[in-house]
CSV table of C-alpha atoms and ligand atoms in Angstrom, one decimal:
chain,number,residue,atom,x,y,z
M,890,MET,CA,25.6,19.1,3.1
M,891,LYS,CA,21.9,19.9,3.0
M,892,ILE,CA,19.8,16.8,4.0
M,893,ILE,CA,16.6,15.9,1.9
M,894,ASN,CA,14.3,13.4,3.3
M,895,PRO,CA,16.2,10.1,3.7
M,896,LEU,CA,15.0,7.3,1.4
M,897,ALA,CA,15.4,3.9,0.2
M,898,LEU,CA,16.9,3.5,-3.3
M,899,TYR,CA,16.3,0.5,-5.6
M,900,ILE,CA,18.1,-0.2,-8.8
M,901,HIS,CA,16.8,-2.8,-11.4
M,902,ILE,CA,19.1,-4.8,-13.5
M,903,PRO,CA,16.9,-6.7,-16.0
M,904,PHE,CA,19.1,-9.5,-17.3
M,905,CYS,CA,19.5,-13.0,-16.5
M,906,GLN,CA,21.6,-16.0,-17.7
M,907,ARG,CA,18.3,-17.9,-18.6
M,908,LYS,CA,14.6,-17.4,-18.0
M,909,CYS,CA,13.2,-19.5,-15.1
M,910,LEU,CA,10.0,-21.3,-16.0
M,911,TYR,CA,7.9,-19.6,-13.4
M,912,CYS,CA,9.2,-16.0,-13.9
M,913,ASP,CA,7.3,-13.1,-15.2
M,914,PHE,CA,9.6,-10.4,-13.8
M,915,THR,CA,11.0,-7.8,-16.2
M,916,SER,CA,14.1,-9.9,-16.9
M,917,PHE,CA,15.8,-10.9,-20.2
M,918,PRO,CA,17.8,-14.0,-20.8
M,919,GLY,CA,21.2,-13.2,-22.6
M,920,GLN,CA,21.1,-9.9,-24.3
M,921,ARG,CA,24.6,-9.1,-23.4
M,922,GLU,CA,24.9,-6.7,-26.4
M,923,GLN,CA,22.5,-4.4,-24.4
M,924,PHE,CA,24.4,-4.1,-21.3
M,925,ALA,CA,26.5,-1.3,-22.3
M,926,ALA,CA,23.5,0.8,-23.5
M,927,TYR,CA,21.5,-0.1,-20.5
M,928,LEU,CA,24.2,0.9,-18.1
M,929,ARG,CA,24.7,4.1,-19.9
M,930,ALA,CA,21.0,5.0,-19.6
M,931,LEU,CA,20.9,3.8,-16.0
M,932,THR,CA,23.9,6.0,-15.0
M,933,GLN,CA,22.1,9.0,-16.7
M,934,GLU,CA,19.0,8.2,-14.8
M,935,ILE,CA,20.9,8.1,-11.5
M,936,GLU,CA,22.6,11.4,-12.3
M,937,GLN,CA,19.3,13.0,-13.3
M,938,ARG,CA,17.2,11.6,-10.5
M,939,LEU,CA,19.3,12.0,-7.5
M,940,PRO,CA,19.3,15.4,-6.2
M,941,SER,CA,22.5,16.3,-4.5
M,942,GLY,CA,22.4,16.2,-0.7
M,943,LEU,CA,19.9,13.2,-0.8
M,944,THR,CA,20.5,10.9,2.1
M,945,ILE,CA,20.2,7.1,1.4
M,946,THR,CA,19.4,4.7,4.1
M,947,SER,CA,19.3,1.5,2.0
M,948,LEU,CA,20.3,0.7,-1.6
M,949,TYR,CA,19.1,-2.5,-3.2
M,950,ILE,CA,20.4,-3.7,-6.6
M,951,GLY,CA,17.9,-6.2,-7.8
M,952,GLY,CA,16.7,-8.0,-10.9
M,953,GLY,CA,17.0,-10.1,-12.9
M,954,THR,CA,20.4,-11.2,-11.8
M,955,PRO,CA,22.5,-8.0,-11.1
M,956,THR,CA,25.7,-10.3,-10.8
M,957,ILE,CA,25.3,-11.2,-14.5
M,958,LEU,CA,26.9,-7.9,-15.2
M,959,PRO,CA,30.7,-7.4,-15.1
M,960,THR,CA,31.5,-6.6,-11.3
M,961,GLU,CA,33.2,-3.5,-12.4
M,962,ALA,CA,29.8,-2.2,-13.8
M,963,LEU,CA,28.1,-2.8,-10.5
M,964,THR,CA,30.9,-1.1,-8.6
M,965,ASN,CA,30.7,1.9,-11.0
M,966,LEU,CA,27.0,2.1,-10.3
M,967,LEU,CA,27.6,2.2,-6.6
M,968,ALA,CA,30.4,4.9,-7.2
M,969,THR,CA,27.9,7.0,-9.4
M,970,VAL,CA,25.3,6.8,-6.6
M,971,LYS,CA,27.8,7.9,-4.1
M,972,SER,CA,29.0,10.7,-6.1
M,973,LYS,CA,25.4,12.2,-6.1
M,974,ALA,CA,23.9,11.1,-2.8
M,975,TRP,CA,25.0,10.6,0.7
M,976,VAL,CA,24.8,6.8,1.4
M,977,LEU,CA,24.8,6.6,5.3
M,978,PRO,CA,27.8,4.8,6.6
M,979,GLU,CA,25.4,2.3,8.3
M,980,ALA,CA,23.2,2.0,5.2
M,981,GLU,CA,22.2,-1.6,4.1
M,982,VAL,CA,23.6,-2.1,0.6
M,983,THR,CA,22.2,-5.3,-1.0
M,984,VAL,CA,23.0,-7.1,-4.3
M,985,GLU,CA,20.8,-10.0,-5.4
M,986,ALA,CA,22.7,-12.9,-7.0
M,987,ASN,CA,22.0,-16.3,-8.3
M,988,PRO,CA,24.3,-19.1,-7.1
M,989,SER,CA,25.9,-19.9,-10.4
M,990,SER,CA,26.4,-16.3,-11.3
M,991,VAL,CA,29.2,-15.0,-9.1
M,992,THR,CA,32.7,-16.0,-8.0
M,993,GLU,CA,34.5,-15.5,-4.7
M,994,THR,CA,36.8,-12.9,-6.2
M,995,GLU,CA,33.7,-11.0,-7.7
M,996,LEU,CA,32.0,-11.2,-4.3
M,997,ALA,CA,35.1,-9.9,-2.6
M,998,LEU,CA,35.2,-6.8,-5.0
M,999,LEU,CA,31.6,-6.1,-4.2
M,1000,ARG,CA,32.3,-6.3,-0.6
M,1001,GLU,CA,35.1,-4.0,-0.9
M,1002,ALA,CA,32.8,-1.4,-2.8
M,1003,GLY,CA,30.4,-1.3,0.1
M,1004,VAL,CA,27.9,-4.0,-0.5
M,1005,ASN,CA,27.2,-5.5,2.9
M,1006,ARG,CA,24.2,-7.8,2.2
M,1007,LEU,CA,23.8,-10.6,-0.3
M,1008,SER,CA,20.6,-12.0,-1.4
M,1009,LEU,CA,20.9,-15.4,-2.9
M,1010,GLY,CA,18.1,-17.0,-5.0
M,1011,ALA,CA,18.3,-20.6,-3.6
M,1012,GLN,CA,14.5,-21.5,-3.9
M,1013,SER,CA,14.7,-25.1,-3.0
M,1014,GLY,CA,16.9,-27.4,-1.1
M,1015,GLN,CA,16.2,-30.2,-3.6
M,1016,ASP,CA,17.5,-30.5,-6.9
M,1017,ARG,CA,14.5,-32.0,-8.6
M,1018,PHE,CA,12.5,-29.0,-7.7
M,1019,LEU,CA,15.2,-26.7,-9.0
M,1020,GLN,CA,14.8,-28.5,-12.3
M,1021,THR,CA,11.1,-28.1,-12.3
M,1022,LEU,CA,11.5,-24.4,-11.8
M,1023,GLY,CA,14.1,-24.2,-14.5
M,1024,ARG,CA,16.7,-22.7,-12.2
M,1025,GLY,CA,20.2,-22.6,-13.7
M,1026,HIS,CA,21.9,-24.0,-10.6
M,1027,THR,CA,22.0,-26.9,-8.1
M,1028,THR,CA,21.7,-27.0,-4.2
M,1029,ARG,CA,25.5,-27.8,-4.2
M,1030,GLN,CA,26.1,-24.4,-6.0
M,1031,VAL,CA,24.0,-22.6,-3.5
M,1032,GLU,CA,26.3,-24.0,-0.8
M,1033,THR,CA,29.5,-23.2,-2.5
M,1034,THR,CA,28.3,-19.6,-3.4
M,1035,LEU,CA,27.3,-19.1,0.3
M,1036,ALA,CA,30.7,-20.3,1.5
M,1037,ALA,CA,32.4,-18.1,-1.1
M,1038,ALA,CA,30.4,-15.0,0.1
M,1039,ARG,CA,31.6,-15.9,3.7
M,1040,ASN,CA,35.1,-16.0,2.6
M,1041,ALA,CA,34.6,-12.7,0.8
M,1042,GLY,CA,33.5,-11.2,4.0
M,1043,PHE,CA,29.7,-11.1,3.9
M,1044,THR,CA,28.1,-11.4,7.4
M,1045,ASN,CA,24.6,-10.7,6.2
M,1046,ILE,CA,23.1,-13.1,3.7
M,1047,ASN,CA,19.5,-13.8,2.7
M,1048,LEU,CA,18.4,-16.9,1.0
M,1049,ASP,CA,15.2,-16.9,-1.1
M,1050,LEU,CA,13.1,-20.0,-0.9
M,1051,ILE,CA,9.7,-20.9,-2.5
M,1052,PHE,CA,7.2,-23.4,-1.1
M,1053,GLY,CA,4.2,-25.1,-2.6
M,1054,LEU,CA,6.1,-26.3,-5.8
M,1055,PRO,CA,4.7,-28.9,-8.1
M,1056,GLY,CA,5.0,-32.4,-6.5
M,1057,GLU,CA,6.2,-31.0,-3.2
M,1058,SER,CA,4.9,-32.4,0.1
M,1059,VAL,CA,5.1,-30.9,3.6
M,1060,ASP,CA,8.0,-33.3,4.3
M,1061,ASP,CA,9.8,-32.0,1.2
M,1062,TRP,CA,9.6,-28.5,2.4
M,1063,ARG,CA,10.6,-29.4,5.9
M,1064,GLU,CA,13.7,-30.9,4.3
M,1065,THR,CA,14.3,-27.7,2.4
M,1066,LEU,CA,14.0,-25.7,5.6
M,1067,GLN,CA,16.4,-28.1,7.4
M,1068,TRP,CA,18.9,-27.7,4.6
M,1069,ALA,CA,18.7,-23.9,4.5
M,1070,THR,CA,18.9,-23.4,8.2
M,1071,ALA,CA,21.9,-25.7,8.5
M,1072,LEU,CA,23.7,-23.2,6.1
M,1073,ARG,CA,23.1,-20.5,8.8
M,1074,PRO,CA,22.1,-17.5,6.5
M,1075,GLU,CA,21.2,-14.4,8.5
M,1076,HIS,CA,17.9,-14.1,6.7
M,1077,LEU,CA,15.4,-16.3,4.9
M,1078,SER,CA,12.5,-15.3,2.6
M,1079,CYS,CA,9.9,-18.1,2.2
M,1080,TYR,CA,7.3,-17.2,-0.4
M,1081,GLY,CA,4.5,-19.5,-1.6
M,1082,LEU,CA,4.8,-20.2,-5.4
M,1083,GLN,CA,2.8,-17.8,-7.5
M,1084,VAL,CA,1.8,-19.3,-10.8
M,1085,GLU,CA,1.8,-16.6,-13.4
M,1086,ALA,CA,-0.3,-16.9,-16.5
M,1087,GLY,CA,1.6,-17.5,-19.8
M,1088,THR,CA,4.8,-18.9,-18.1
M,1089,PRO,CA,6.0,-22.4,-19.2
M,1090,LEU,CA,5.3,-23.5,-15.7
M,1091,ALA,CA,1.6,-22.5,-16.0
M,1092,GLN,CA,1.4,-24.2,-19.4
M,1093,ARG,CA,2.8,-27.5,-17.9
M,1094,LEU,CA,0.3,-27.3,-15.0
M,1095,GLU,CA,-2.5,-26.5,-17.4
M,1096,ALA,CA,-1.4,-29.5,-19.5
M,1097,GLY,CA,-1.6,-31.8,-16.5
M,1098,GLU,CA,2.1,-32.6,-16.7
M,1099,LEU,CA,2.7,-31.2,-13.2
M,1100,ASN,CA,0.4,-30.9,-10.1
M,1101,LEU,CA,0.4,-28.4,-7.3
M,1102,PRO,CA,0.1,-29.4,-3.7
M,1103,GLY,CA,-3.4,-28.8,-2.4
M,1104,GLU,CA,-4.6,-25.8,-0.3
M,1105,GLU,CA,-4.2,-27.8,2.9
M,1106,GLU,CA,-0.8,-28.9,2.2
M,1107,THR,CA,0.4,-25.4,1.3
M,1108,SER,CA,-1.3,-24.0,4.5
M,1109,ALA,CA,0.7,-26.7,6.4
M,1110,MET,CA,3.9,-25.6,4.7
M,1111,PHE,CA,3.2,-21.9,5.6
M,1112,LEU,CA,2.5,-23.0,9.3
M,1113,LEU,CA,5.7,-25.0,9.3
M,1114,ASN,CA,7.7,-21.8,8.6
M,1115,THR,CA,6.1,-20.1,11.6
M,1116,GLU,CA,7.0,-23.2,13.8
M,1117,PHE,CA,10.2,-24.6,12.5
M,1118,LEU,CA,12.1,-21.4,11.9
M,1119,PRO,CA,11.6,-19.8,15.2
M,1120,GLU,CA,13.0,-23.1,16.8
M,1121,ALA,CA,15.9,-22.8,14.5
M,1122,GLY,CA,16.8,-19.4,15.7
M,1123,TYR,CA,14.9,-17.2,13.0
M,1124,GLN,CA,12.2,-14.7,14.2
M,1125,GLN,CA,9.4,-14.1,11.8
M,1126,TYR,CA,9.0,-10.3,11.4
M,1127,GLU,CA,6.9,-10.3,8.2
M,1128,ILE,CA,4.4,-12.9,6.7
M,1129,SER,CA,7.1,-14.4,4.6
M,1130,ASN,CA,10.3,-13.1,6.1
M,1131,PHE,CA,12.5,-14.4,9.0
M,1132,ALA,CA,15.8,-12.9,10.5
M,1133,ARG,CA,18.2,-14.6,12.8
M,1134,ARG,CA,17.7,-13.3,16.3
M,1135,PRO,CA,19.9,-10.6,17.4
M,1136,THR,CA,22.9,-11.8,19.6
M,1137,ALA,CA,24.2,-10.1,22.8
M,1138,GLU,CA,26.6,-8.3,20.3
M,1139,GLY,CA,23.6,-7.0,18.5
M,1140,GLY,CA,22.9,-7.6,14.8
M,1141,ASP,CA,19.4,-6.8,13.5
M,1142,TYR,CA,19.2,-8.8,10.2
M,1143,ARG,CA,15.7,-7.8,9.3
M,1144,SER,CA,15.8,-6.4,5.7
M,1145,ARG,CA,16.0,-2.7,6.2
M,1146,HIS,CA,15.3,-1.9,2.5
M,1147,ASN,CA,12.1,-4.0,2.5
M,1148,LEU,CA,11.0,-2.7,5.8
M,1149,THR,CA,10.8,0.8,4.0
M,1150,TYR,CA,8.1,-0.9,1.7
M,1151,TRP,CA,6.2,-2.6,4.4
M,1152,ARG,CA,6.3,0.7,6.6
M,1153,TYR,CA,5.1,2.8,3.5
M,1154,ALA,CA,8.0,5.1,3.7
M,1155,ASP,CA,9.4,6.9,0.6
M,1156,TYR,CA,11.5,4.9,-2.0
M,1157,LEU,CA,13.0,5.6,-5.4
M,1158,GLY,CA,13.4,3.0,-8.0
M,1159,LEU,CA,15.6,3.5,-11.0
M,1160,GLY,CA,16.0,1.3,-14.0
M,1161,LEU,CA,13.7,-0.6,-16.3
M,1162,ALA,CA,10.1,-1.1,-14.9
M,1163,ALA,CA,11.2,0.3,-11.5
M,1164,TYR,CA,8.5,1.7,-9.3
M,1165,SER,CA,9.0,4.8,-7.0
M,1166,GLY,CA,6.7,6.0,-4.3
M,1167,MET,CA,7.4,9.4,-2.8
M,1168,ALA,CA,5.5,12.4,-1.3
M,1169,GLY,CA,2.0,11.0,-2.1
M,1170,ARG,CA,2.9,10.2,-5.8
M,1171,ARG,CA,3.8,6.9,-7.5
M,1172,TRP,CA,5.4,6.3,-10.9
M,1173,VAL,CA,6.8,3.4,-12.9
M,1174,ASN,CA,9.4,3.5,-15.5
M,1175,TYR,CA,9.2,2.0,-19.0
M,1176,ALA,CA,9.3,-1.8,-19.1
M,1177,ASP,CA,10.4,-1.8,-22.6
M,1178,LEU,CA,14.2,-1.8,-23.0
M,1179,GLU,CA,14.3,0.2,-26.1
M,1180,GLN,CA,11.9,2.8,-24.9
M,1181,TYR,CA,13.9,3.1,-21.6
M,1182,ILE,CA,17.2,3.6,-23.3
M,1183,ASP,CA,15.8,5.9,-25.9
M,1184,ALA,CA,14.1,8.3,-23.3
M,1185,LEU,CA,17.3,8.7,-21.4
M,1186,ARG,CA,19.3,9.2,-24.6
M,1187,CYS,CA,17.2,12.0,-25.4
M,1188,GLY,CA,17.5,13.5,-21.9
M,1189,ARG,CA,14.0,12.6,-20.8
M,1190,LEU,CA,13.1,10.7,-17.7
M,1191,PRO,CA,11.9,7.2,-18.6
M,1192,VAL,CA,8.5,7.5,-16.7
M,1193,ALA,CA,5.7,5.4,-18.2
M,1194,GLU,CA,2.9,6.3,-15.8
M,1195,GLU,CA,2.6,8.6,-12.8
M,1196,GLU,CA,-0.3,9.1,-10.4
M,1197,ALA,CA,-1.2,11.1,-7.2
M,1198,ILE,CA,-2.2,8.7,-4.5
M,1199,PRO,CA,-5.5,9.8,-3.0
M,1200,PRO,CA,-5.3,9.9,0.8
M,1201,SER,CA,-7.9,7.1,1.3
M,1202,THR,CA,-5.8,4.8,-1.1
M,1203,GLY,CA,-2.6,5.8,0.8
M,1204,MET,CA,-4.3,4.9,4.2
M,1205,ALA,CA,-5.4,1.6,2.8
M,1206,GLU,CA,-2.0,0.7,1.3
M,1207,MET,CA,-0.2,1.7,4.6
M,1208,ILE,CA,-2.6,-0.7,6.4
M,1209,MET,CA,-2.2,-3.6,3.8
M,1210,LEU,CA,1.5,-3.2,4.1
M,1211,GLY,CA,1.8,-2.7,7.6
M,1212,LEU,CA,-0.3,-5.8,8.4
M,1213,ARG,CA,2.3,-7.9,6.6
M,1214,LEU,CA,4.6,-7.1,9.6
M,1215,THR,CA,4.2,-9.0,12.8
M,1216,THR,CA,4.1,-5.9,14.7
M,1217,GLY,CA,1.3,-4.3,12.5
M,1218,PRO,CA,1.1,-0.9,11.1
M,1219,ASP,CA,2.6,1.8,13.5
M,1220,PRO,CA,-0.4,3.8,14.9
M,1221,VAL,CA,1.8,6.9,15.6
M,1222,VAL,CA,3.2,7.1,12.1
M,1223,PHE,CA,-0.4,6.4,10.6
M,1224,GLN,CA,-2.0,9.2,12.8
M,1225,ASN,CA,0.8,11.7,11.9
M,1226,ARG,CA,0.6,11.1,8.2
M,1227,TRP,CA,-3.1,11.1,7.8
M,1228,GLY,CA,-4.4,13.1,10.7
M,1229,VAL,CA,-6.8,10.4,11.7
M,1230,SER,CA,-6.2,7.5,14.0
M,1231,LEU,CA,-5.9,3.8,12.8
M,1232,GLU,CA,-8.6,2.9,15.3
M,1233,GLU,CA,-11.0,5.5,13.7
M,1234,THR,CA,-10.1,4.0,10.5
M,1235,ILE,CA,-10.5,0.3,10.9
M,1236,GLY,CA,-11.5,-0.3,14.6
M,1237,GLU,CA,-15.2,-1.0,13.8
M,1238,ARG,CA,-14.5,-3.6,11.0
M,1239,ALA,CA,-11.7,-5.3,13.0
M,1240,VAL,CA,-14.0,-6.2,15.8
M,1241,SER,CA,-15.3,-9.5,14.1
M,1242,LEU,CA,-11.8,-10.4,12.7
M,1243,VAL,CA,-10.4,-10.1,16.4
M,1244,ALA,CA,-13.3,-12.3,17.7
M,1245,GLY,CA,-12.7,-14.8,14.9
M,1246,GLY,CA,-9.1,-15.1,15.8
M,1247,PHE,CA,-7.7,-13.5,12.6
M,1248,LEU,CA,-6.4,-10.4,14.3
M,1249,VAL,CA,-5.0,-9.3,17.6
M,1250,LYS,CA,-5.4,-5.7,19.0
M,1251,GLU,CA,-2.4,-4.7,20.9
M,1252,ALA,CA,-0.5,-1.5,21.7
M,1253,GLY,CA,-2.8,0.7,19.7
M,1254,THR,CA,-2.6,-1.3,16.5
M,1255,TYR,CA,-3.6,-4.6,15.0
M,1256,ARG,CA,-1.6,-7.6,13.9
M,1257,LEU,CA,-2.5,-10.8,12.1
M,1258,THR,CA,-2.4,-14.0,13.9
M,1259,PRO,CA,-0.9,-17.2,12.1
M,1260,ARG,CA,-4.4,-18.0,11.2
M,1261,GLY,CA,-5.0,-14.5,9.9
M,1262,MET,CA,-1.8,-14.7,7.9
M,1263,LEU,CA,-3.2,-17.9,6.1
M,1264,VAL,CA,-5.9,-15.8,4.7
M,1265,SER,CA,-4.2,-12.4,4.9
M,1266,ASN,CA,-5.7,-11.2,1.5
M,1267,LEU,CA,-9.3,-11.7,2.7
M,1268,VAL,CA,-8.7,-10.3,6.0
M,1269,ILE,CA,-7.0,-7.1,4.7
M,1270,THR,CA,-9.6,-6.6,1.9
M,1271,GLU,CA,-12.3,-6.8,4.7
M,1272,LEU,CA,-10.5,-4.2,6.6
M,1273,VAL,CA,-9.6,-1.7,3.9
M,1274,ALA,CA,-12.4,-2.1,1.4
M,1275,PRO,CA,-14.3,1.0,2.3
M,1276,LEU,CA,-11.2,3.1,1.9
M,1277,LEU,CA,-10.7,1.7,-1.7
M,1278,ARG,CA,-14.3,2.5,-2.8
J,625,LIG,S1,16.7,-15.5,-12.0
J,625,LIG,FE1,15.0,-14.4,-11.1
J,625,LIG,S2,14.5,-12.8,-12.5
J,625,LIG,FE2,15.9,-14.1,-13.6
J,625,LIG,S3,14.5,-15.5,-14.8
J,625,LIG,FE3,15.0,-16.5,-12.7
J,625,LIG,S4,13.3,-15.9,-11.4
J,625,LIG,FE4,13.4,-14.6,-13.2
């Protein structure tokens, strides 16, 4: 079989049981009557988009809540992908799920179909915060779903968590971390809450019904991640992501799929509103369900916008994403891709940031210090601004 550049594949399932109060992702509550038409369109996109001989290093089915679909629909999607492309035997195959959306039997079927990583939206270890967020599950349901996933044979499980919630203190967040680590998932994603304009949560905050913790408190929560989690056996490898340390038997639990994004490697996104970045081009699919389905029904690709990425923008993006990793951008990959060294590109502007304790220069690259991570947007902007002019 002819091997085309290996890549990471993302498939978007835009349906959810209900809309969480903070969510502005492309996801629709209910709409069960659209499942069949969407799956037909998505299958067609897979068939049109995947050249035969393509090698897939990771496959991520995200959403939305993919497990809202009948399990057979998910296993059929996997089978369609495998009929077109070569999914490496060691490929990471992730499905996102919400704790109340999947049973042990369904999880066992997914495992049998080749899904080897489960990402659960846990968000908080305290029910009152789950209610504030409008999540449709309790902490107890997270625990039972995780136990069900273990019984079904999953040995690589991620929990998504959010800190900086309305009314949350540093002690509350510590309690969530204690709860989550006691469950021993292999991976934890800990993101600060982003309040998106127009969401019901934003409206409640604007109306003064809820209050966010102050900047000092959210900084303390972030720093707690970098102290508490390593002590509990989780290594930080990206600003917001932590993986259980490998044991003597091996086991690298860093998200291979997400590493593709942070390393600025090629990825293909299929489904509603999915982004792709390949060979210096980027495109995004329609975010409107009807438009997406209609395009594929008429045999057209559902691309809403496409652009060539100018090399200077590509360099800036590779640096921005690479700095999210605790190892920093890879200087050899950077030099090979752009024909110019990382040092020549940002060395001069990095001097004051290194002196200020925001960056460390090491092994031919730069990485953010914990202090730099706290203000990563400012540090990164300072470094790459000339490339984006
Ligand atoms: S489950 Fe996820 S995608 Fe769905 S509404 Fe909630 S936050 Fe949004």
